[in-house]
mmCIF file of C-alpha atoms and ligand atoms in Angstrom:
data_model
loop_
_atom_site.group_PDB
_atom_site.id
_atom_site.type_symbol
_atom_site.label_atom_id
_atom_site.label_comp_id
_atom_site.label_asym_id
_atom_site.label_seq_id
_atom_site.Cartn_x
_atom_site.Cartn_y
_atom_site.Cartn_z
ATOM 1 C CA UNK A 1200 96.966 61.634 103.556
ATOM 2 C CA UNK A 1201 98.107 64.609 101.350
ATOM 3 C CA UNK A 1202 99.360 67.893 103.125
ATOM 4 C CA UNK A 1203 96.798 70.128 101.516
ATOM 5 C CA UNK A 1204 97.228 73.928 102.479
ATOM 6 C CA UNK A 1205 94.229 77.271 102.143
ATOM 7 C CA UNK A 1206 96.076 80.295 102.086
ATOM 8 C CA UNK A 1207 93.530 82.203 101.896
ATOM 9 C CA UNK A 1208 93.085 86.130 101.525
ATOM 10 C CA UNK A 1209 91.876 89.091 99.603
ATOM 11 C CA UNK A 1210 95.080 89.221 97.497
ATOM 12 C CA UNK A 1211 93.457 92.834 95.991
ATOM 13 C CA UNK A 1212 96.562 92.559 94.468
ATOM 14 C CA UNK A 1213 98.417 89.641 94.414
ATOM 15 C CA UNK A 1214 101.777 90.308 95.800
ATOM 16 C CA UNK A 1215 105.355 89.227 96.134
ATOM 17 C CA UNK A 1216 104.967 89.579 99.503
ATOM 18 C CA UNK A 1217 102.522 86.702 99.120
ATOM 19 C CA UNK A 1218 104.384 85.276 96.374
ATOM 20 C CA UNK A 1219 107.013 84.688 98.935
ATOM 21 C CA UNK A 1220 104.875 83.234 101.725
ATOM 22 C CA UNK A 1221 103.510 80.617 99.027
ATOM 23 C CA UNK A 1222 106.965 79.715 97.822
ATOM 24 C CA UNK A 1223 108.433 79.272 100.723
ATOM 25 C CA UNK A 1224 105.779 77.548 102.596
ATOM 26 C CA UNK A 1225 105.580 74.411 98.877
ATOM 27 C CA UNK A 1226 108.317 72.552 100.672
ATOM 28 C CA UNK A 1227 105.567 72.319 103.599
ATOM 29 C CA UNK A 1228 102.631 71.088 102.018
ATOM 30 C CA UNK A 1229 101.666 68.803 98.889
ATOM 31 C CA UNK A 1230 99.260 70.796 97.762
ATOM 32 C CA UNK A 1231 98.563 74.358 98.092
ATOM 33 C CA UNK A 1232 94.889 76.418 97.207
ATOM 34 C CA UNK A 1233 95.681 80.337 97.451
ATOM 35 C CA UNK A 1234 91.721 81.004 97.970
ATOM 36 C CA UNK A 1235 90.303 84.397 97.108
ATOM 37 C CA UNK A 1236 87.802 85.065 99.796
ATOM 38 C CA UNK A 1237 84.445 86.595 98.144
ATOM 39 C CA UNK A 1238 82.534 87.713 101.051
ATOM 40 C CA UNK A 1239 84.949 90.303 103.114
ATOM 41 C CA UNK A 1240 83.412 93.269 104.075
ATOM 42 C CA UNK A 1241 86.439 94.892 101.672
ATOM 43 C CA UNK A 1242 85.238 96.502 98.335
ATOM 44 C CA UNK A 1243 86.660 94.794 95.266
ATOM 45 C CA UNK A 1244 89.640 96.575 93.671
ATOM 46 C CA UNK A 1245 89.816 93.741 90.900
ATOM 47 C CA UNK A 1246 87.332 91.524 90.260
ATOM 48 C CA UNK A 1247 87.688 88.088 91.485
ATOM 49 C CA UNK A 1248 88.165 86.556 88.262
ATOM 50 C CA UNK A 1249 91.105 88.979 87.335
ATOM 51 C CA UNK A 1250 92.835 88.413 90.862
ATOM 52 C CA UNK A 1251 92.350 84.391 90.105
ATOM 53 C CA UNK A 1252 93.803 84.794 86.765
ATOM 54 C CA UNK A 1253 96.681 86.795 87.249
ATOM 55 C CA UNK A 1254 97.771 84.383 90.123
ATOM 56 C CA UNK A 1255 97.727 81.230 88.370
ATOM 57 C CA UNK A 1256 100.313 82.627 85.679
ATOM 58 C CA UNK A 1257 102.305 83.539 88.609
ATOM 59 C CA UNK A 1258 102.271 79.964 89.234
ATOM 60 C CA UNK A 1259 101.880 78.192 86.272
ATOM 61 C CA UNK A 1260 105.106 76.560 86.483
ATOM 62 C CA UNK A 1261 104.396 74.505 89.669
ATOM 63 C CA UNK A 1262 102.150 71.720 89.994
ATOM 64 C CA UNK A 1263 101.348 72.015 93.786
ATOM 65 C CA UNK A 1264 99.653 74.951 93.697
ATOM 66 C CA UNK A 1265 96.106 76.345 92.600
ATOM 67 C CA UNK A 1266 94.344 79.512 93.190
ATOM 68 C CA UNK A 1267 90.214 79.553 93.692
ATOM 69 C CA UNK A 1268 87.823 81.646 94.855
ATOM 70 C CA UNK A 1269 85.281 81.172 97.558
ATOM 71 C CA UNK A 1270 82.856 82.227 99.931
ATOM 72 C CA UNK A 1271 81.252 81.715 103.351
ATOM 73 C CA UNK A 1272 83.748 80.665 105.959
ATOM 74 C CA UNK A 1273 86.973 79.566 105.472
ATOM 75 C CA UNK A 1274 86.682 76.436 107.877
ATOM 76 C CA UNK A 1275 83.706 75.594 105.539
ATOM 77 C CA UNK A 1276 85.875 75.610 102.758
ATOM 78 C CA UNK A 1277 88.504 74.220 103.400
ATOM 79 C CA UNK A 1278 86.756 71.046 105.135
ATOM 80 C CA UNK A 1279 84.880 71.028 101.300
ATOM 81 C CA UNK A 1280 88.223 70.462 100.008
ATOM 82 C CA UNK A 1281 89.875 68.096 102.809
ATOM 83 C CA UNK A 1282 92.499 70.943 103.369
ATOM 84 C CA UNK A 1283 93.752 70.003 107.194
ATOM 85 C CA UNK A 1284 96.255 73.635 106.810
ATOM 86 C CA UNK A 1285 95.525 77.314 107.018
ATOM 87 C CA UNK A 1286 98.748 79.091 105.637
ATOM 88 C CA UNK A 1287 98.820 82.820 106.496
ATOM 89 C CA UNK A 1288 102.140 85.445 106.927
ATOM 90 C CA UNK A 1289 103.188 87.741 109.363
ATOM 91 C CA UNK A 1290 104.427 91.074 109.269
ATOM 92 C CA UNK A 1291 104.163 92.427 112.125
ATOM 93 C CA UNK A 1292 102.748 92.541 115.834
ATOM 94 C CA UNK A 1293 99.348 93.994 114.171
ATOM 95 C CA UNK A 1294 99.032 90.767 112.135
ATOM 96 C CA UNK A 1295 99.838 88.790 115.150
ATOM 97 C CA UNK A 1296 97.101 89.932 117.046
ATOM 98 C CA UNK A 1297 94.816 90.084 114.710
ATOM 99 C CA UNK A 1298 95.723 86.569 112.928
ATOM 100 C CA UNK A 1299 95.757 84.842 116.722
ATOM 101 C CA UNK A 1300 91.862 85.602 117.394
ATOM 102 C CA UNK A 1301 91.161 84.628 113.975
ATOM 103 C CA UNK A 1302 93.099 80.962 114.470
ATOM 104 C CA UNK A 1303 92.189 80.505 118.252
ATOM 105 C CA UNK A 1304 88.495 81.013 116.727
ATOM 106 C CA UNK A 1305 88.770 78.739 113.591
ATOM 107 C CA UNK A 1306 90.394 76.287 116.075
ATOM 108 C CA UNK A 1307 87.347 76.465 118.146
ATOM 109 C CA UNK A 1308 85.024 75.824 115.404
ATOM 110 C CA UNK A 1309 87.045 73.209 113.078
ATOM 111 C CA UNK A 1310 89.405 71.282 115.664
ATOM 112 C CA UNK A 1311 91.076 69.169 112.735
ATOM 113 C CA UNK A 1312 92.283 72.378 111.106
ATOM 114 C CA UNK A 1313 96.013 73.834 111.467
ATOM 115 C CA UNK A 1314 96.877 77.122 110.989
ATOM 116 C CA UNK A 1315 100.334 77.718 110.182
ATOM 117 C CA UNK A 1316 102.048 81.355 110.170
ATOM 118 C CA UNK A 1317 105.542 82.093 108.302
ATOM 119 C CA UNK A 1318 107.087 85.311 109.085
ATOM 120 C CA UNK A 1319 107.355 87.580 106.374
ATOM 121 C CA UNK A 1320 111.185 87.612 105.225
ATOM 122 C CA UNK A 1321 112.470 91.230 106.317
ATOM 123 C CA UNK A 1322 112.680 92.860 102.647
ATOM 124 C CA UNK A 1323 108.859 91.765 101.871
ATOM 125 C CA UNK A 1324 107.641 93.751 105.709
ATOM 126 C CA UNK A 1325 106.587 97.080 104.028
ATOM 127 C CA UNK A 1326 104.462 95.516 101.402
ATOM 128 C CA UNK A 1327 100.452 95.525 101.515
ATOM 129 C CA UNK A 1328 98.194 95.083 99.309
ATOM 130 C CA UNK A 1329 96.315 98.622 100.242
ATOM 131 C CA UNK A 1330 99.599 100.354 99.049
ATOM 132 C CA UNK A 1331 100.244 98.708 95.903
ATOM 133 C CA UNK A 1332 96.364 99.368 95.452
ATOM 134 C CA UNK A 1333 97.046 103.067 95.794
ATOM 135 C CA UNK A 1334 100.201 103.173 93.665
ATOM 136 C CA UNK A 1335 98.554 101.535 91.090
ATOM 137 C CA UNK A 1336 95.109 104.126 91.209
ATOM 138 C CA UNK A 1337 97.750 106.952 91.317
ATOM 139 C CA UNK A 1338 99.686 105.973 88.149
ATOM 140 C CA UNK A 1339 102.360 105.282 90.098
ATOM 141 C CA UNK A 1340 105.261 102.349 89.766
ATOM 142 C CA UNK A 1341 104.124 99.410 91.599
ATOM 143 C CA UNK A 1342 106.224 97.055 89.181
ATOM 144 C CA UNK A 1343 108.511 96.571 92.348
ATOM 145 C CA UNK A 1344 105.921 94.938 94.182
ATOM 146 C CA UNK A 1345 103.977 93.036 91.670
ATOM 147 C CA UNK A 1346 105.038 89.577 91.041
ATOM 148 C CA UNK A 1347 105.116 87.715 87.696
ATOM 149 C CA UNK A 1348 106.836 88.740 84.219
ATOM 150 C CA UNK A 1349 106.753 92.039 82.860
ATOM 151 C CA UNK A 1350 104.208 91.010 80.386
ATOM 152 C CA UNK A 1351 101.606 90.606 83.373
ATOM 153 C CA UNK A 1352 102.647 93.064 85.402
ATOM 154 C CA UNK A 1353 101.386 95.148 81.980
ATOM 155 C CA UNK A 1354 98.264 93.224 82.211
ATOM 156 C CA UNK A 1355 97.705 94.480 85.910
ATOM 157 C CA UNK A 1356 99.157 98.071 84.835
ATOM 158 C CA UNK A 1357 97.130 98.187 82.064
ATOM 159 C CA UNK A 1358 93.336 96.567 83.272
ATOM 160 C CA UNK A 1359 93.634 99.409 86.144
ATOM 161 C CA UNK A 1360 93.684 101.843 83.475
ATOM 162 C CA UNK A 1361 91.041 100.592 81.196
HETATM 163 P P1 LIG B 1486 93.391 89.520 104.182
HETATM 164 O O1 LIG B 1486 92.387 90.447 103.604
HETATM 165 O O2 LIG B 1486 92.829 88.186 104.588
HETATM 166 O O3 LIG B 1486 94.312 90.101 105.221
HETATM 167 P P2 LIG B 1486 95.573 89.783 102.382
HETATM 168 O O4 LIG B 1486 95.488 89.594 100.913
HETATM 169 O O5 LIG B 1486 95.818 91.157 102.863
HETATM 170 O O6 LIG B 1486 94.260 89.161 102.925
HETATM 171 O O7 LIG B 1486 96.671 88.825 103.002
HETATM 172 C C1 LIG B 1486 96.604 87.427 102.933
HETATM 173 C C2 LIG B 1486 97.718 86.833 103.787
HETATM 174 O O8 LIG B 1486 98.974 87.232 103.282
HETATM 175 C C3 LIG B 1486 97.695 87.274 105.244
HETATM 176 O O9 LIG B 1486 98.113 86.190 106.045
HETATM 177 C C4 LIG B 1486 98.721 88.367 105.298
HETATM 178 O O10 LIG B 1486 99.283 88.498 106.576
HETATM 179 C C5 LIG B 1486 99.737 87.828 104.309
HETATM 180 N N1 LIG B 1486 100.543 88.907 103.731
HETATM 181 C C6 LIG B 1486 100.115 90.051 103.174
HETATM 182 N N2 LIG B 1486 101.154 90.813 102.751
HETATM 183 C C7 LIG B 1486 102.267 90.109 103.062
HETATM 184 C C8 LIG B 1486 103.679 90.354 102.920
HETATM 185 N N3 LIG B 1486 104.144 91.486 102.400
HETATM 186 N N4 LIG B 1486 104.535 89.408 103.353
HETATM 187 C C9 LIG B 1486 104.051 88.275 103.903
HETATM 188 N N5 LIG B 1486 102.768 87.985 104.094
HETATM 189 C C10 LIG B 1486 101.870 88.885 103.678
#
């Protein structure tokens, strides 16, 4: 049976943060599906389209993983897709609390699903997506924290100021 993995999230941007969290967790799984969640109570920064985009040419080089959206529950979706893993990082004590309900819960209601935490590697602990979403609205340099070439960071740069 194939080690599929949902890391799912908002990614409202995509970041290296997250980059790192998928990377690390490929020697894990066989297959991982970074799953943009359309249904959070969050207003879009990106569209969903853009987000799904810009993370597949982060990852076009490796075979294991795929990015789609989706919507309604994430148990739902990932028993659509046979994925027995939930992937999801941790910064902090915050996340842990907040990312404990959330499993115990999903447990509760889809017993065959895992969900699997990797702590954040110390450099990566700072990054959010909320603050890369305000450096980028202020003009600001978010390069730093945007993963990918330079070529799509300009993308990113670029479609916030269009
Ligand atoms: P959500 O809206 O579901 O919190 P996010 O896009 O903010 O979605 O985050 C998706 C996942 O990535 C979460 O598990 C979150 O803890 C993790 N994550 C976010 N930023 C980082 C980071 N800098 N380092 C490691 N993990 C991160």
């Amino acid at each position: 049976m194939l080690r599929k993995a949902v890391f799912p999230g908002s990614f409202d941007p995509f970041t290296i943060g997250h980059e790192s969290i998928v990377r690390r967790a490929l020697s894990l799984f066989d297959e991982i599906i970074i799953a943009i969640g359309k249904n959070t109570n969050k207003k879009d920064f990106y569209p969903v389209e853009k987000r799904e985009e810009w993370i597949a040419e982060v990852f076009a080089d490796v075979d294991k993983i795929c990015v789609a959206g989706y919507e309604g529950m994430t148990v739902d979706y990932c028993n659509s897709i046979n994925a027995g893993f939930l992937l999801r990082g941790l910064r902090t004590a915050m996340d842990f609390e907040y990312e404990r309900a959330i499993a115990q819960v999903n447990k509760e209601l889809e017993h065959n699903i895992e969900s699997v935490f990797l702590l954040t590697t110390p450099e990566y602990t700072h990054i959010n997506s909320s603050i890369v979403r305000d450096i980028l609205r202020q003009g600001g340099n978010a390069r730093p924290f945007l993963p990918g070439s330079e070529a799509l960071k300009d993308k990113i740069i670029n479609y916030t100021h269009s």
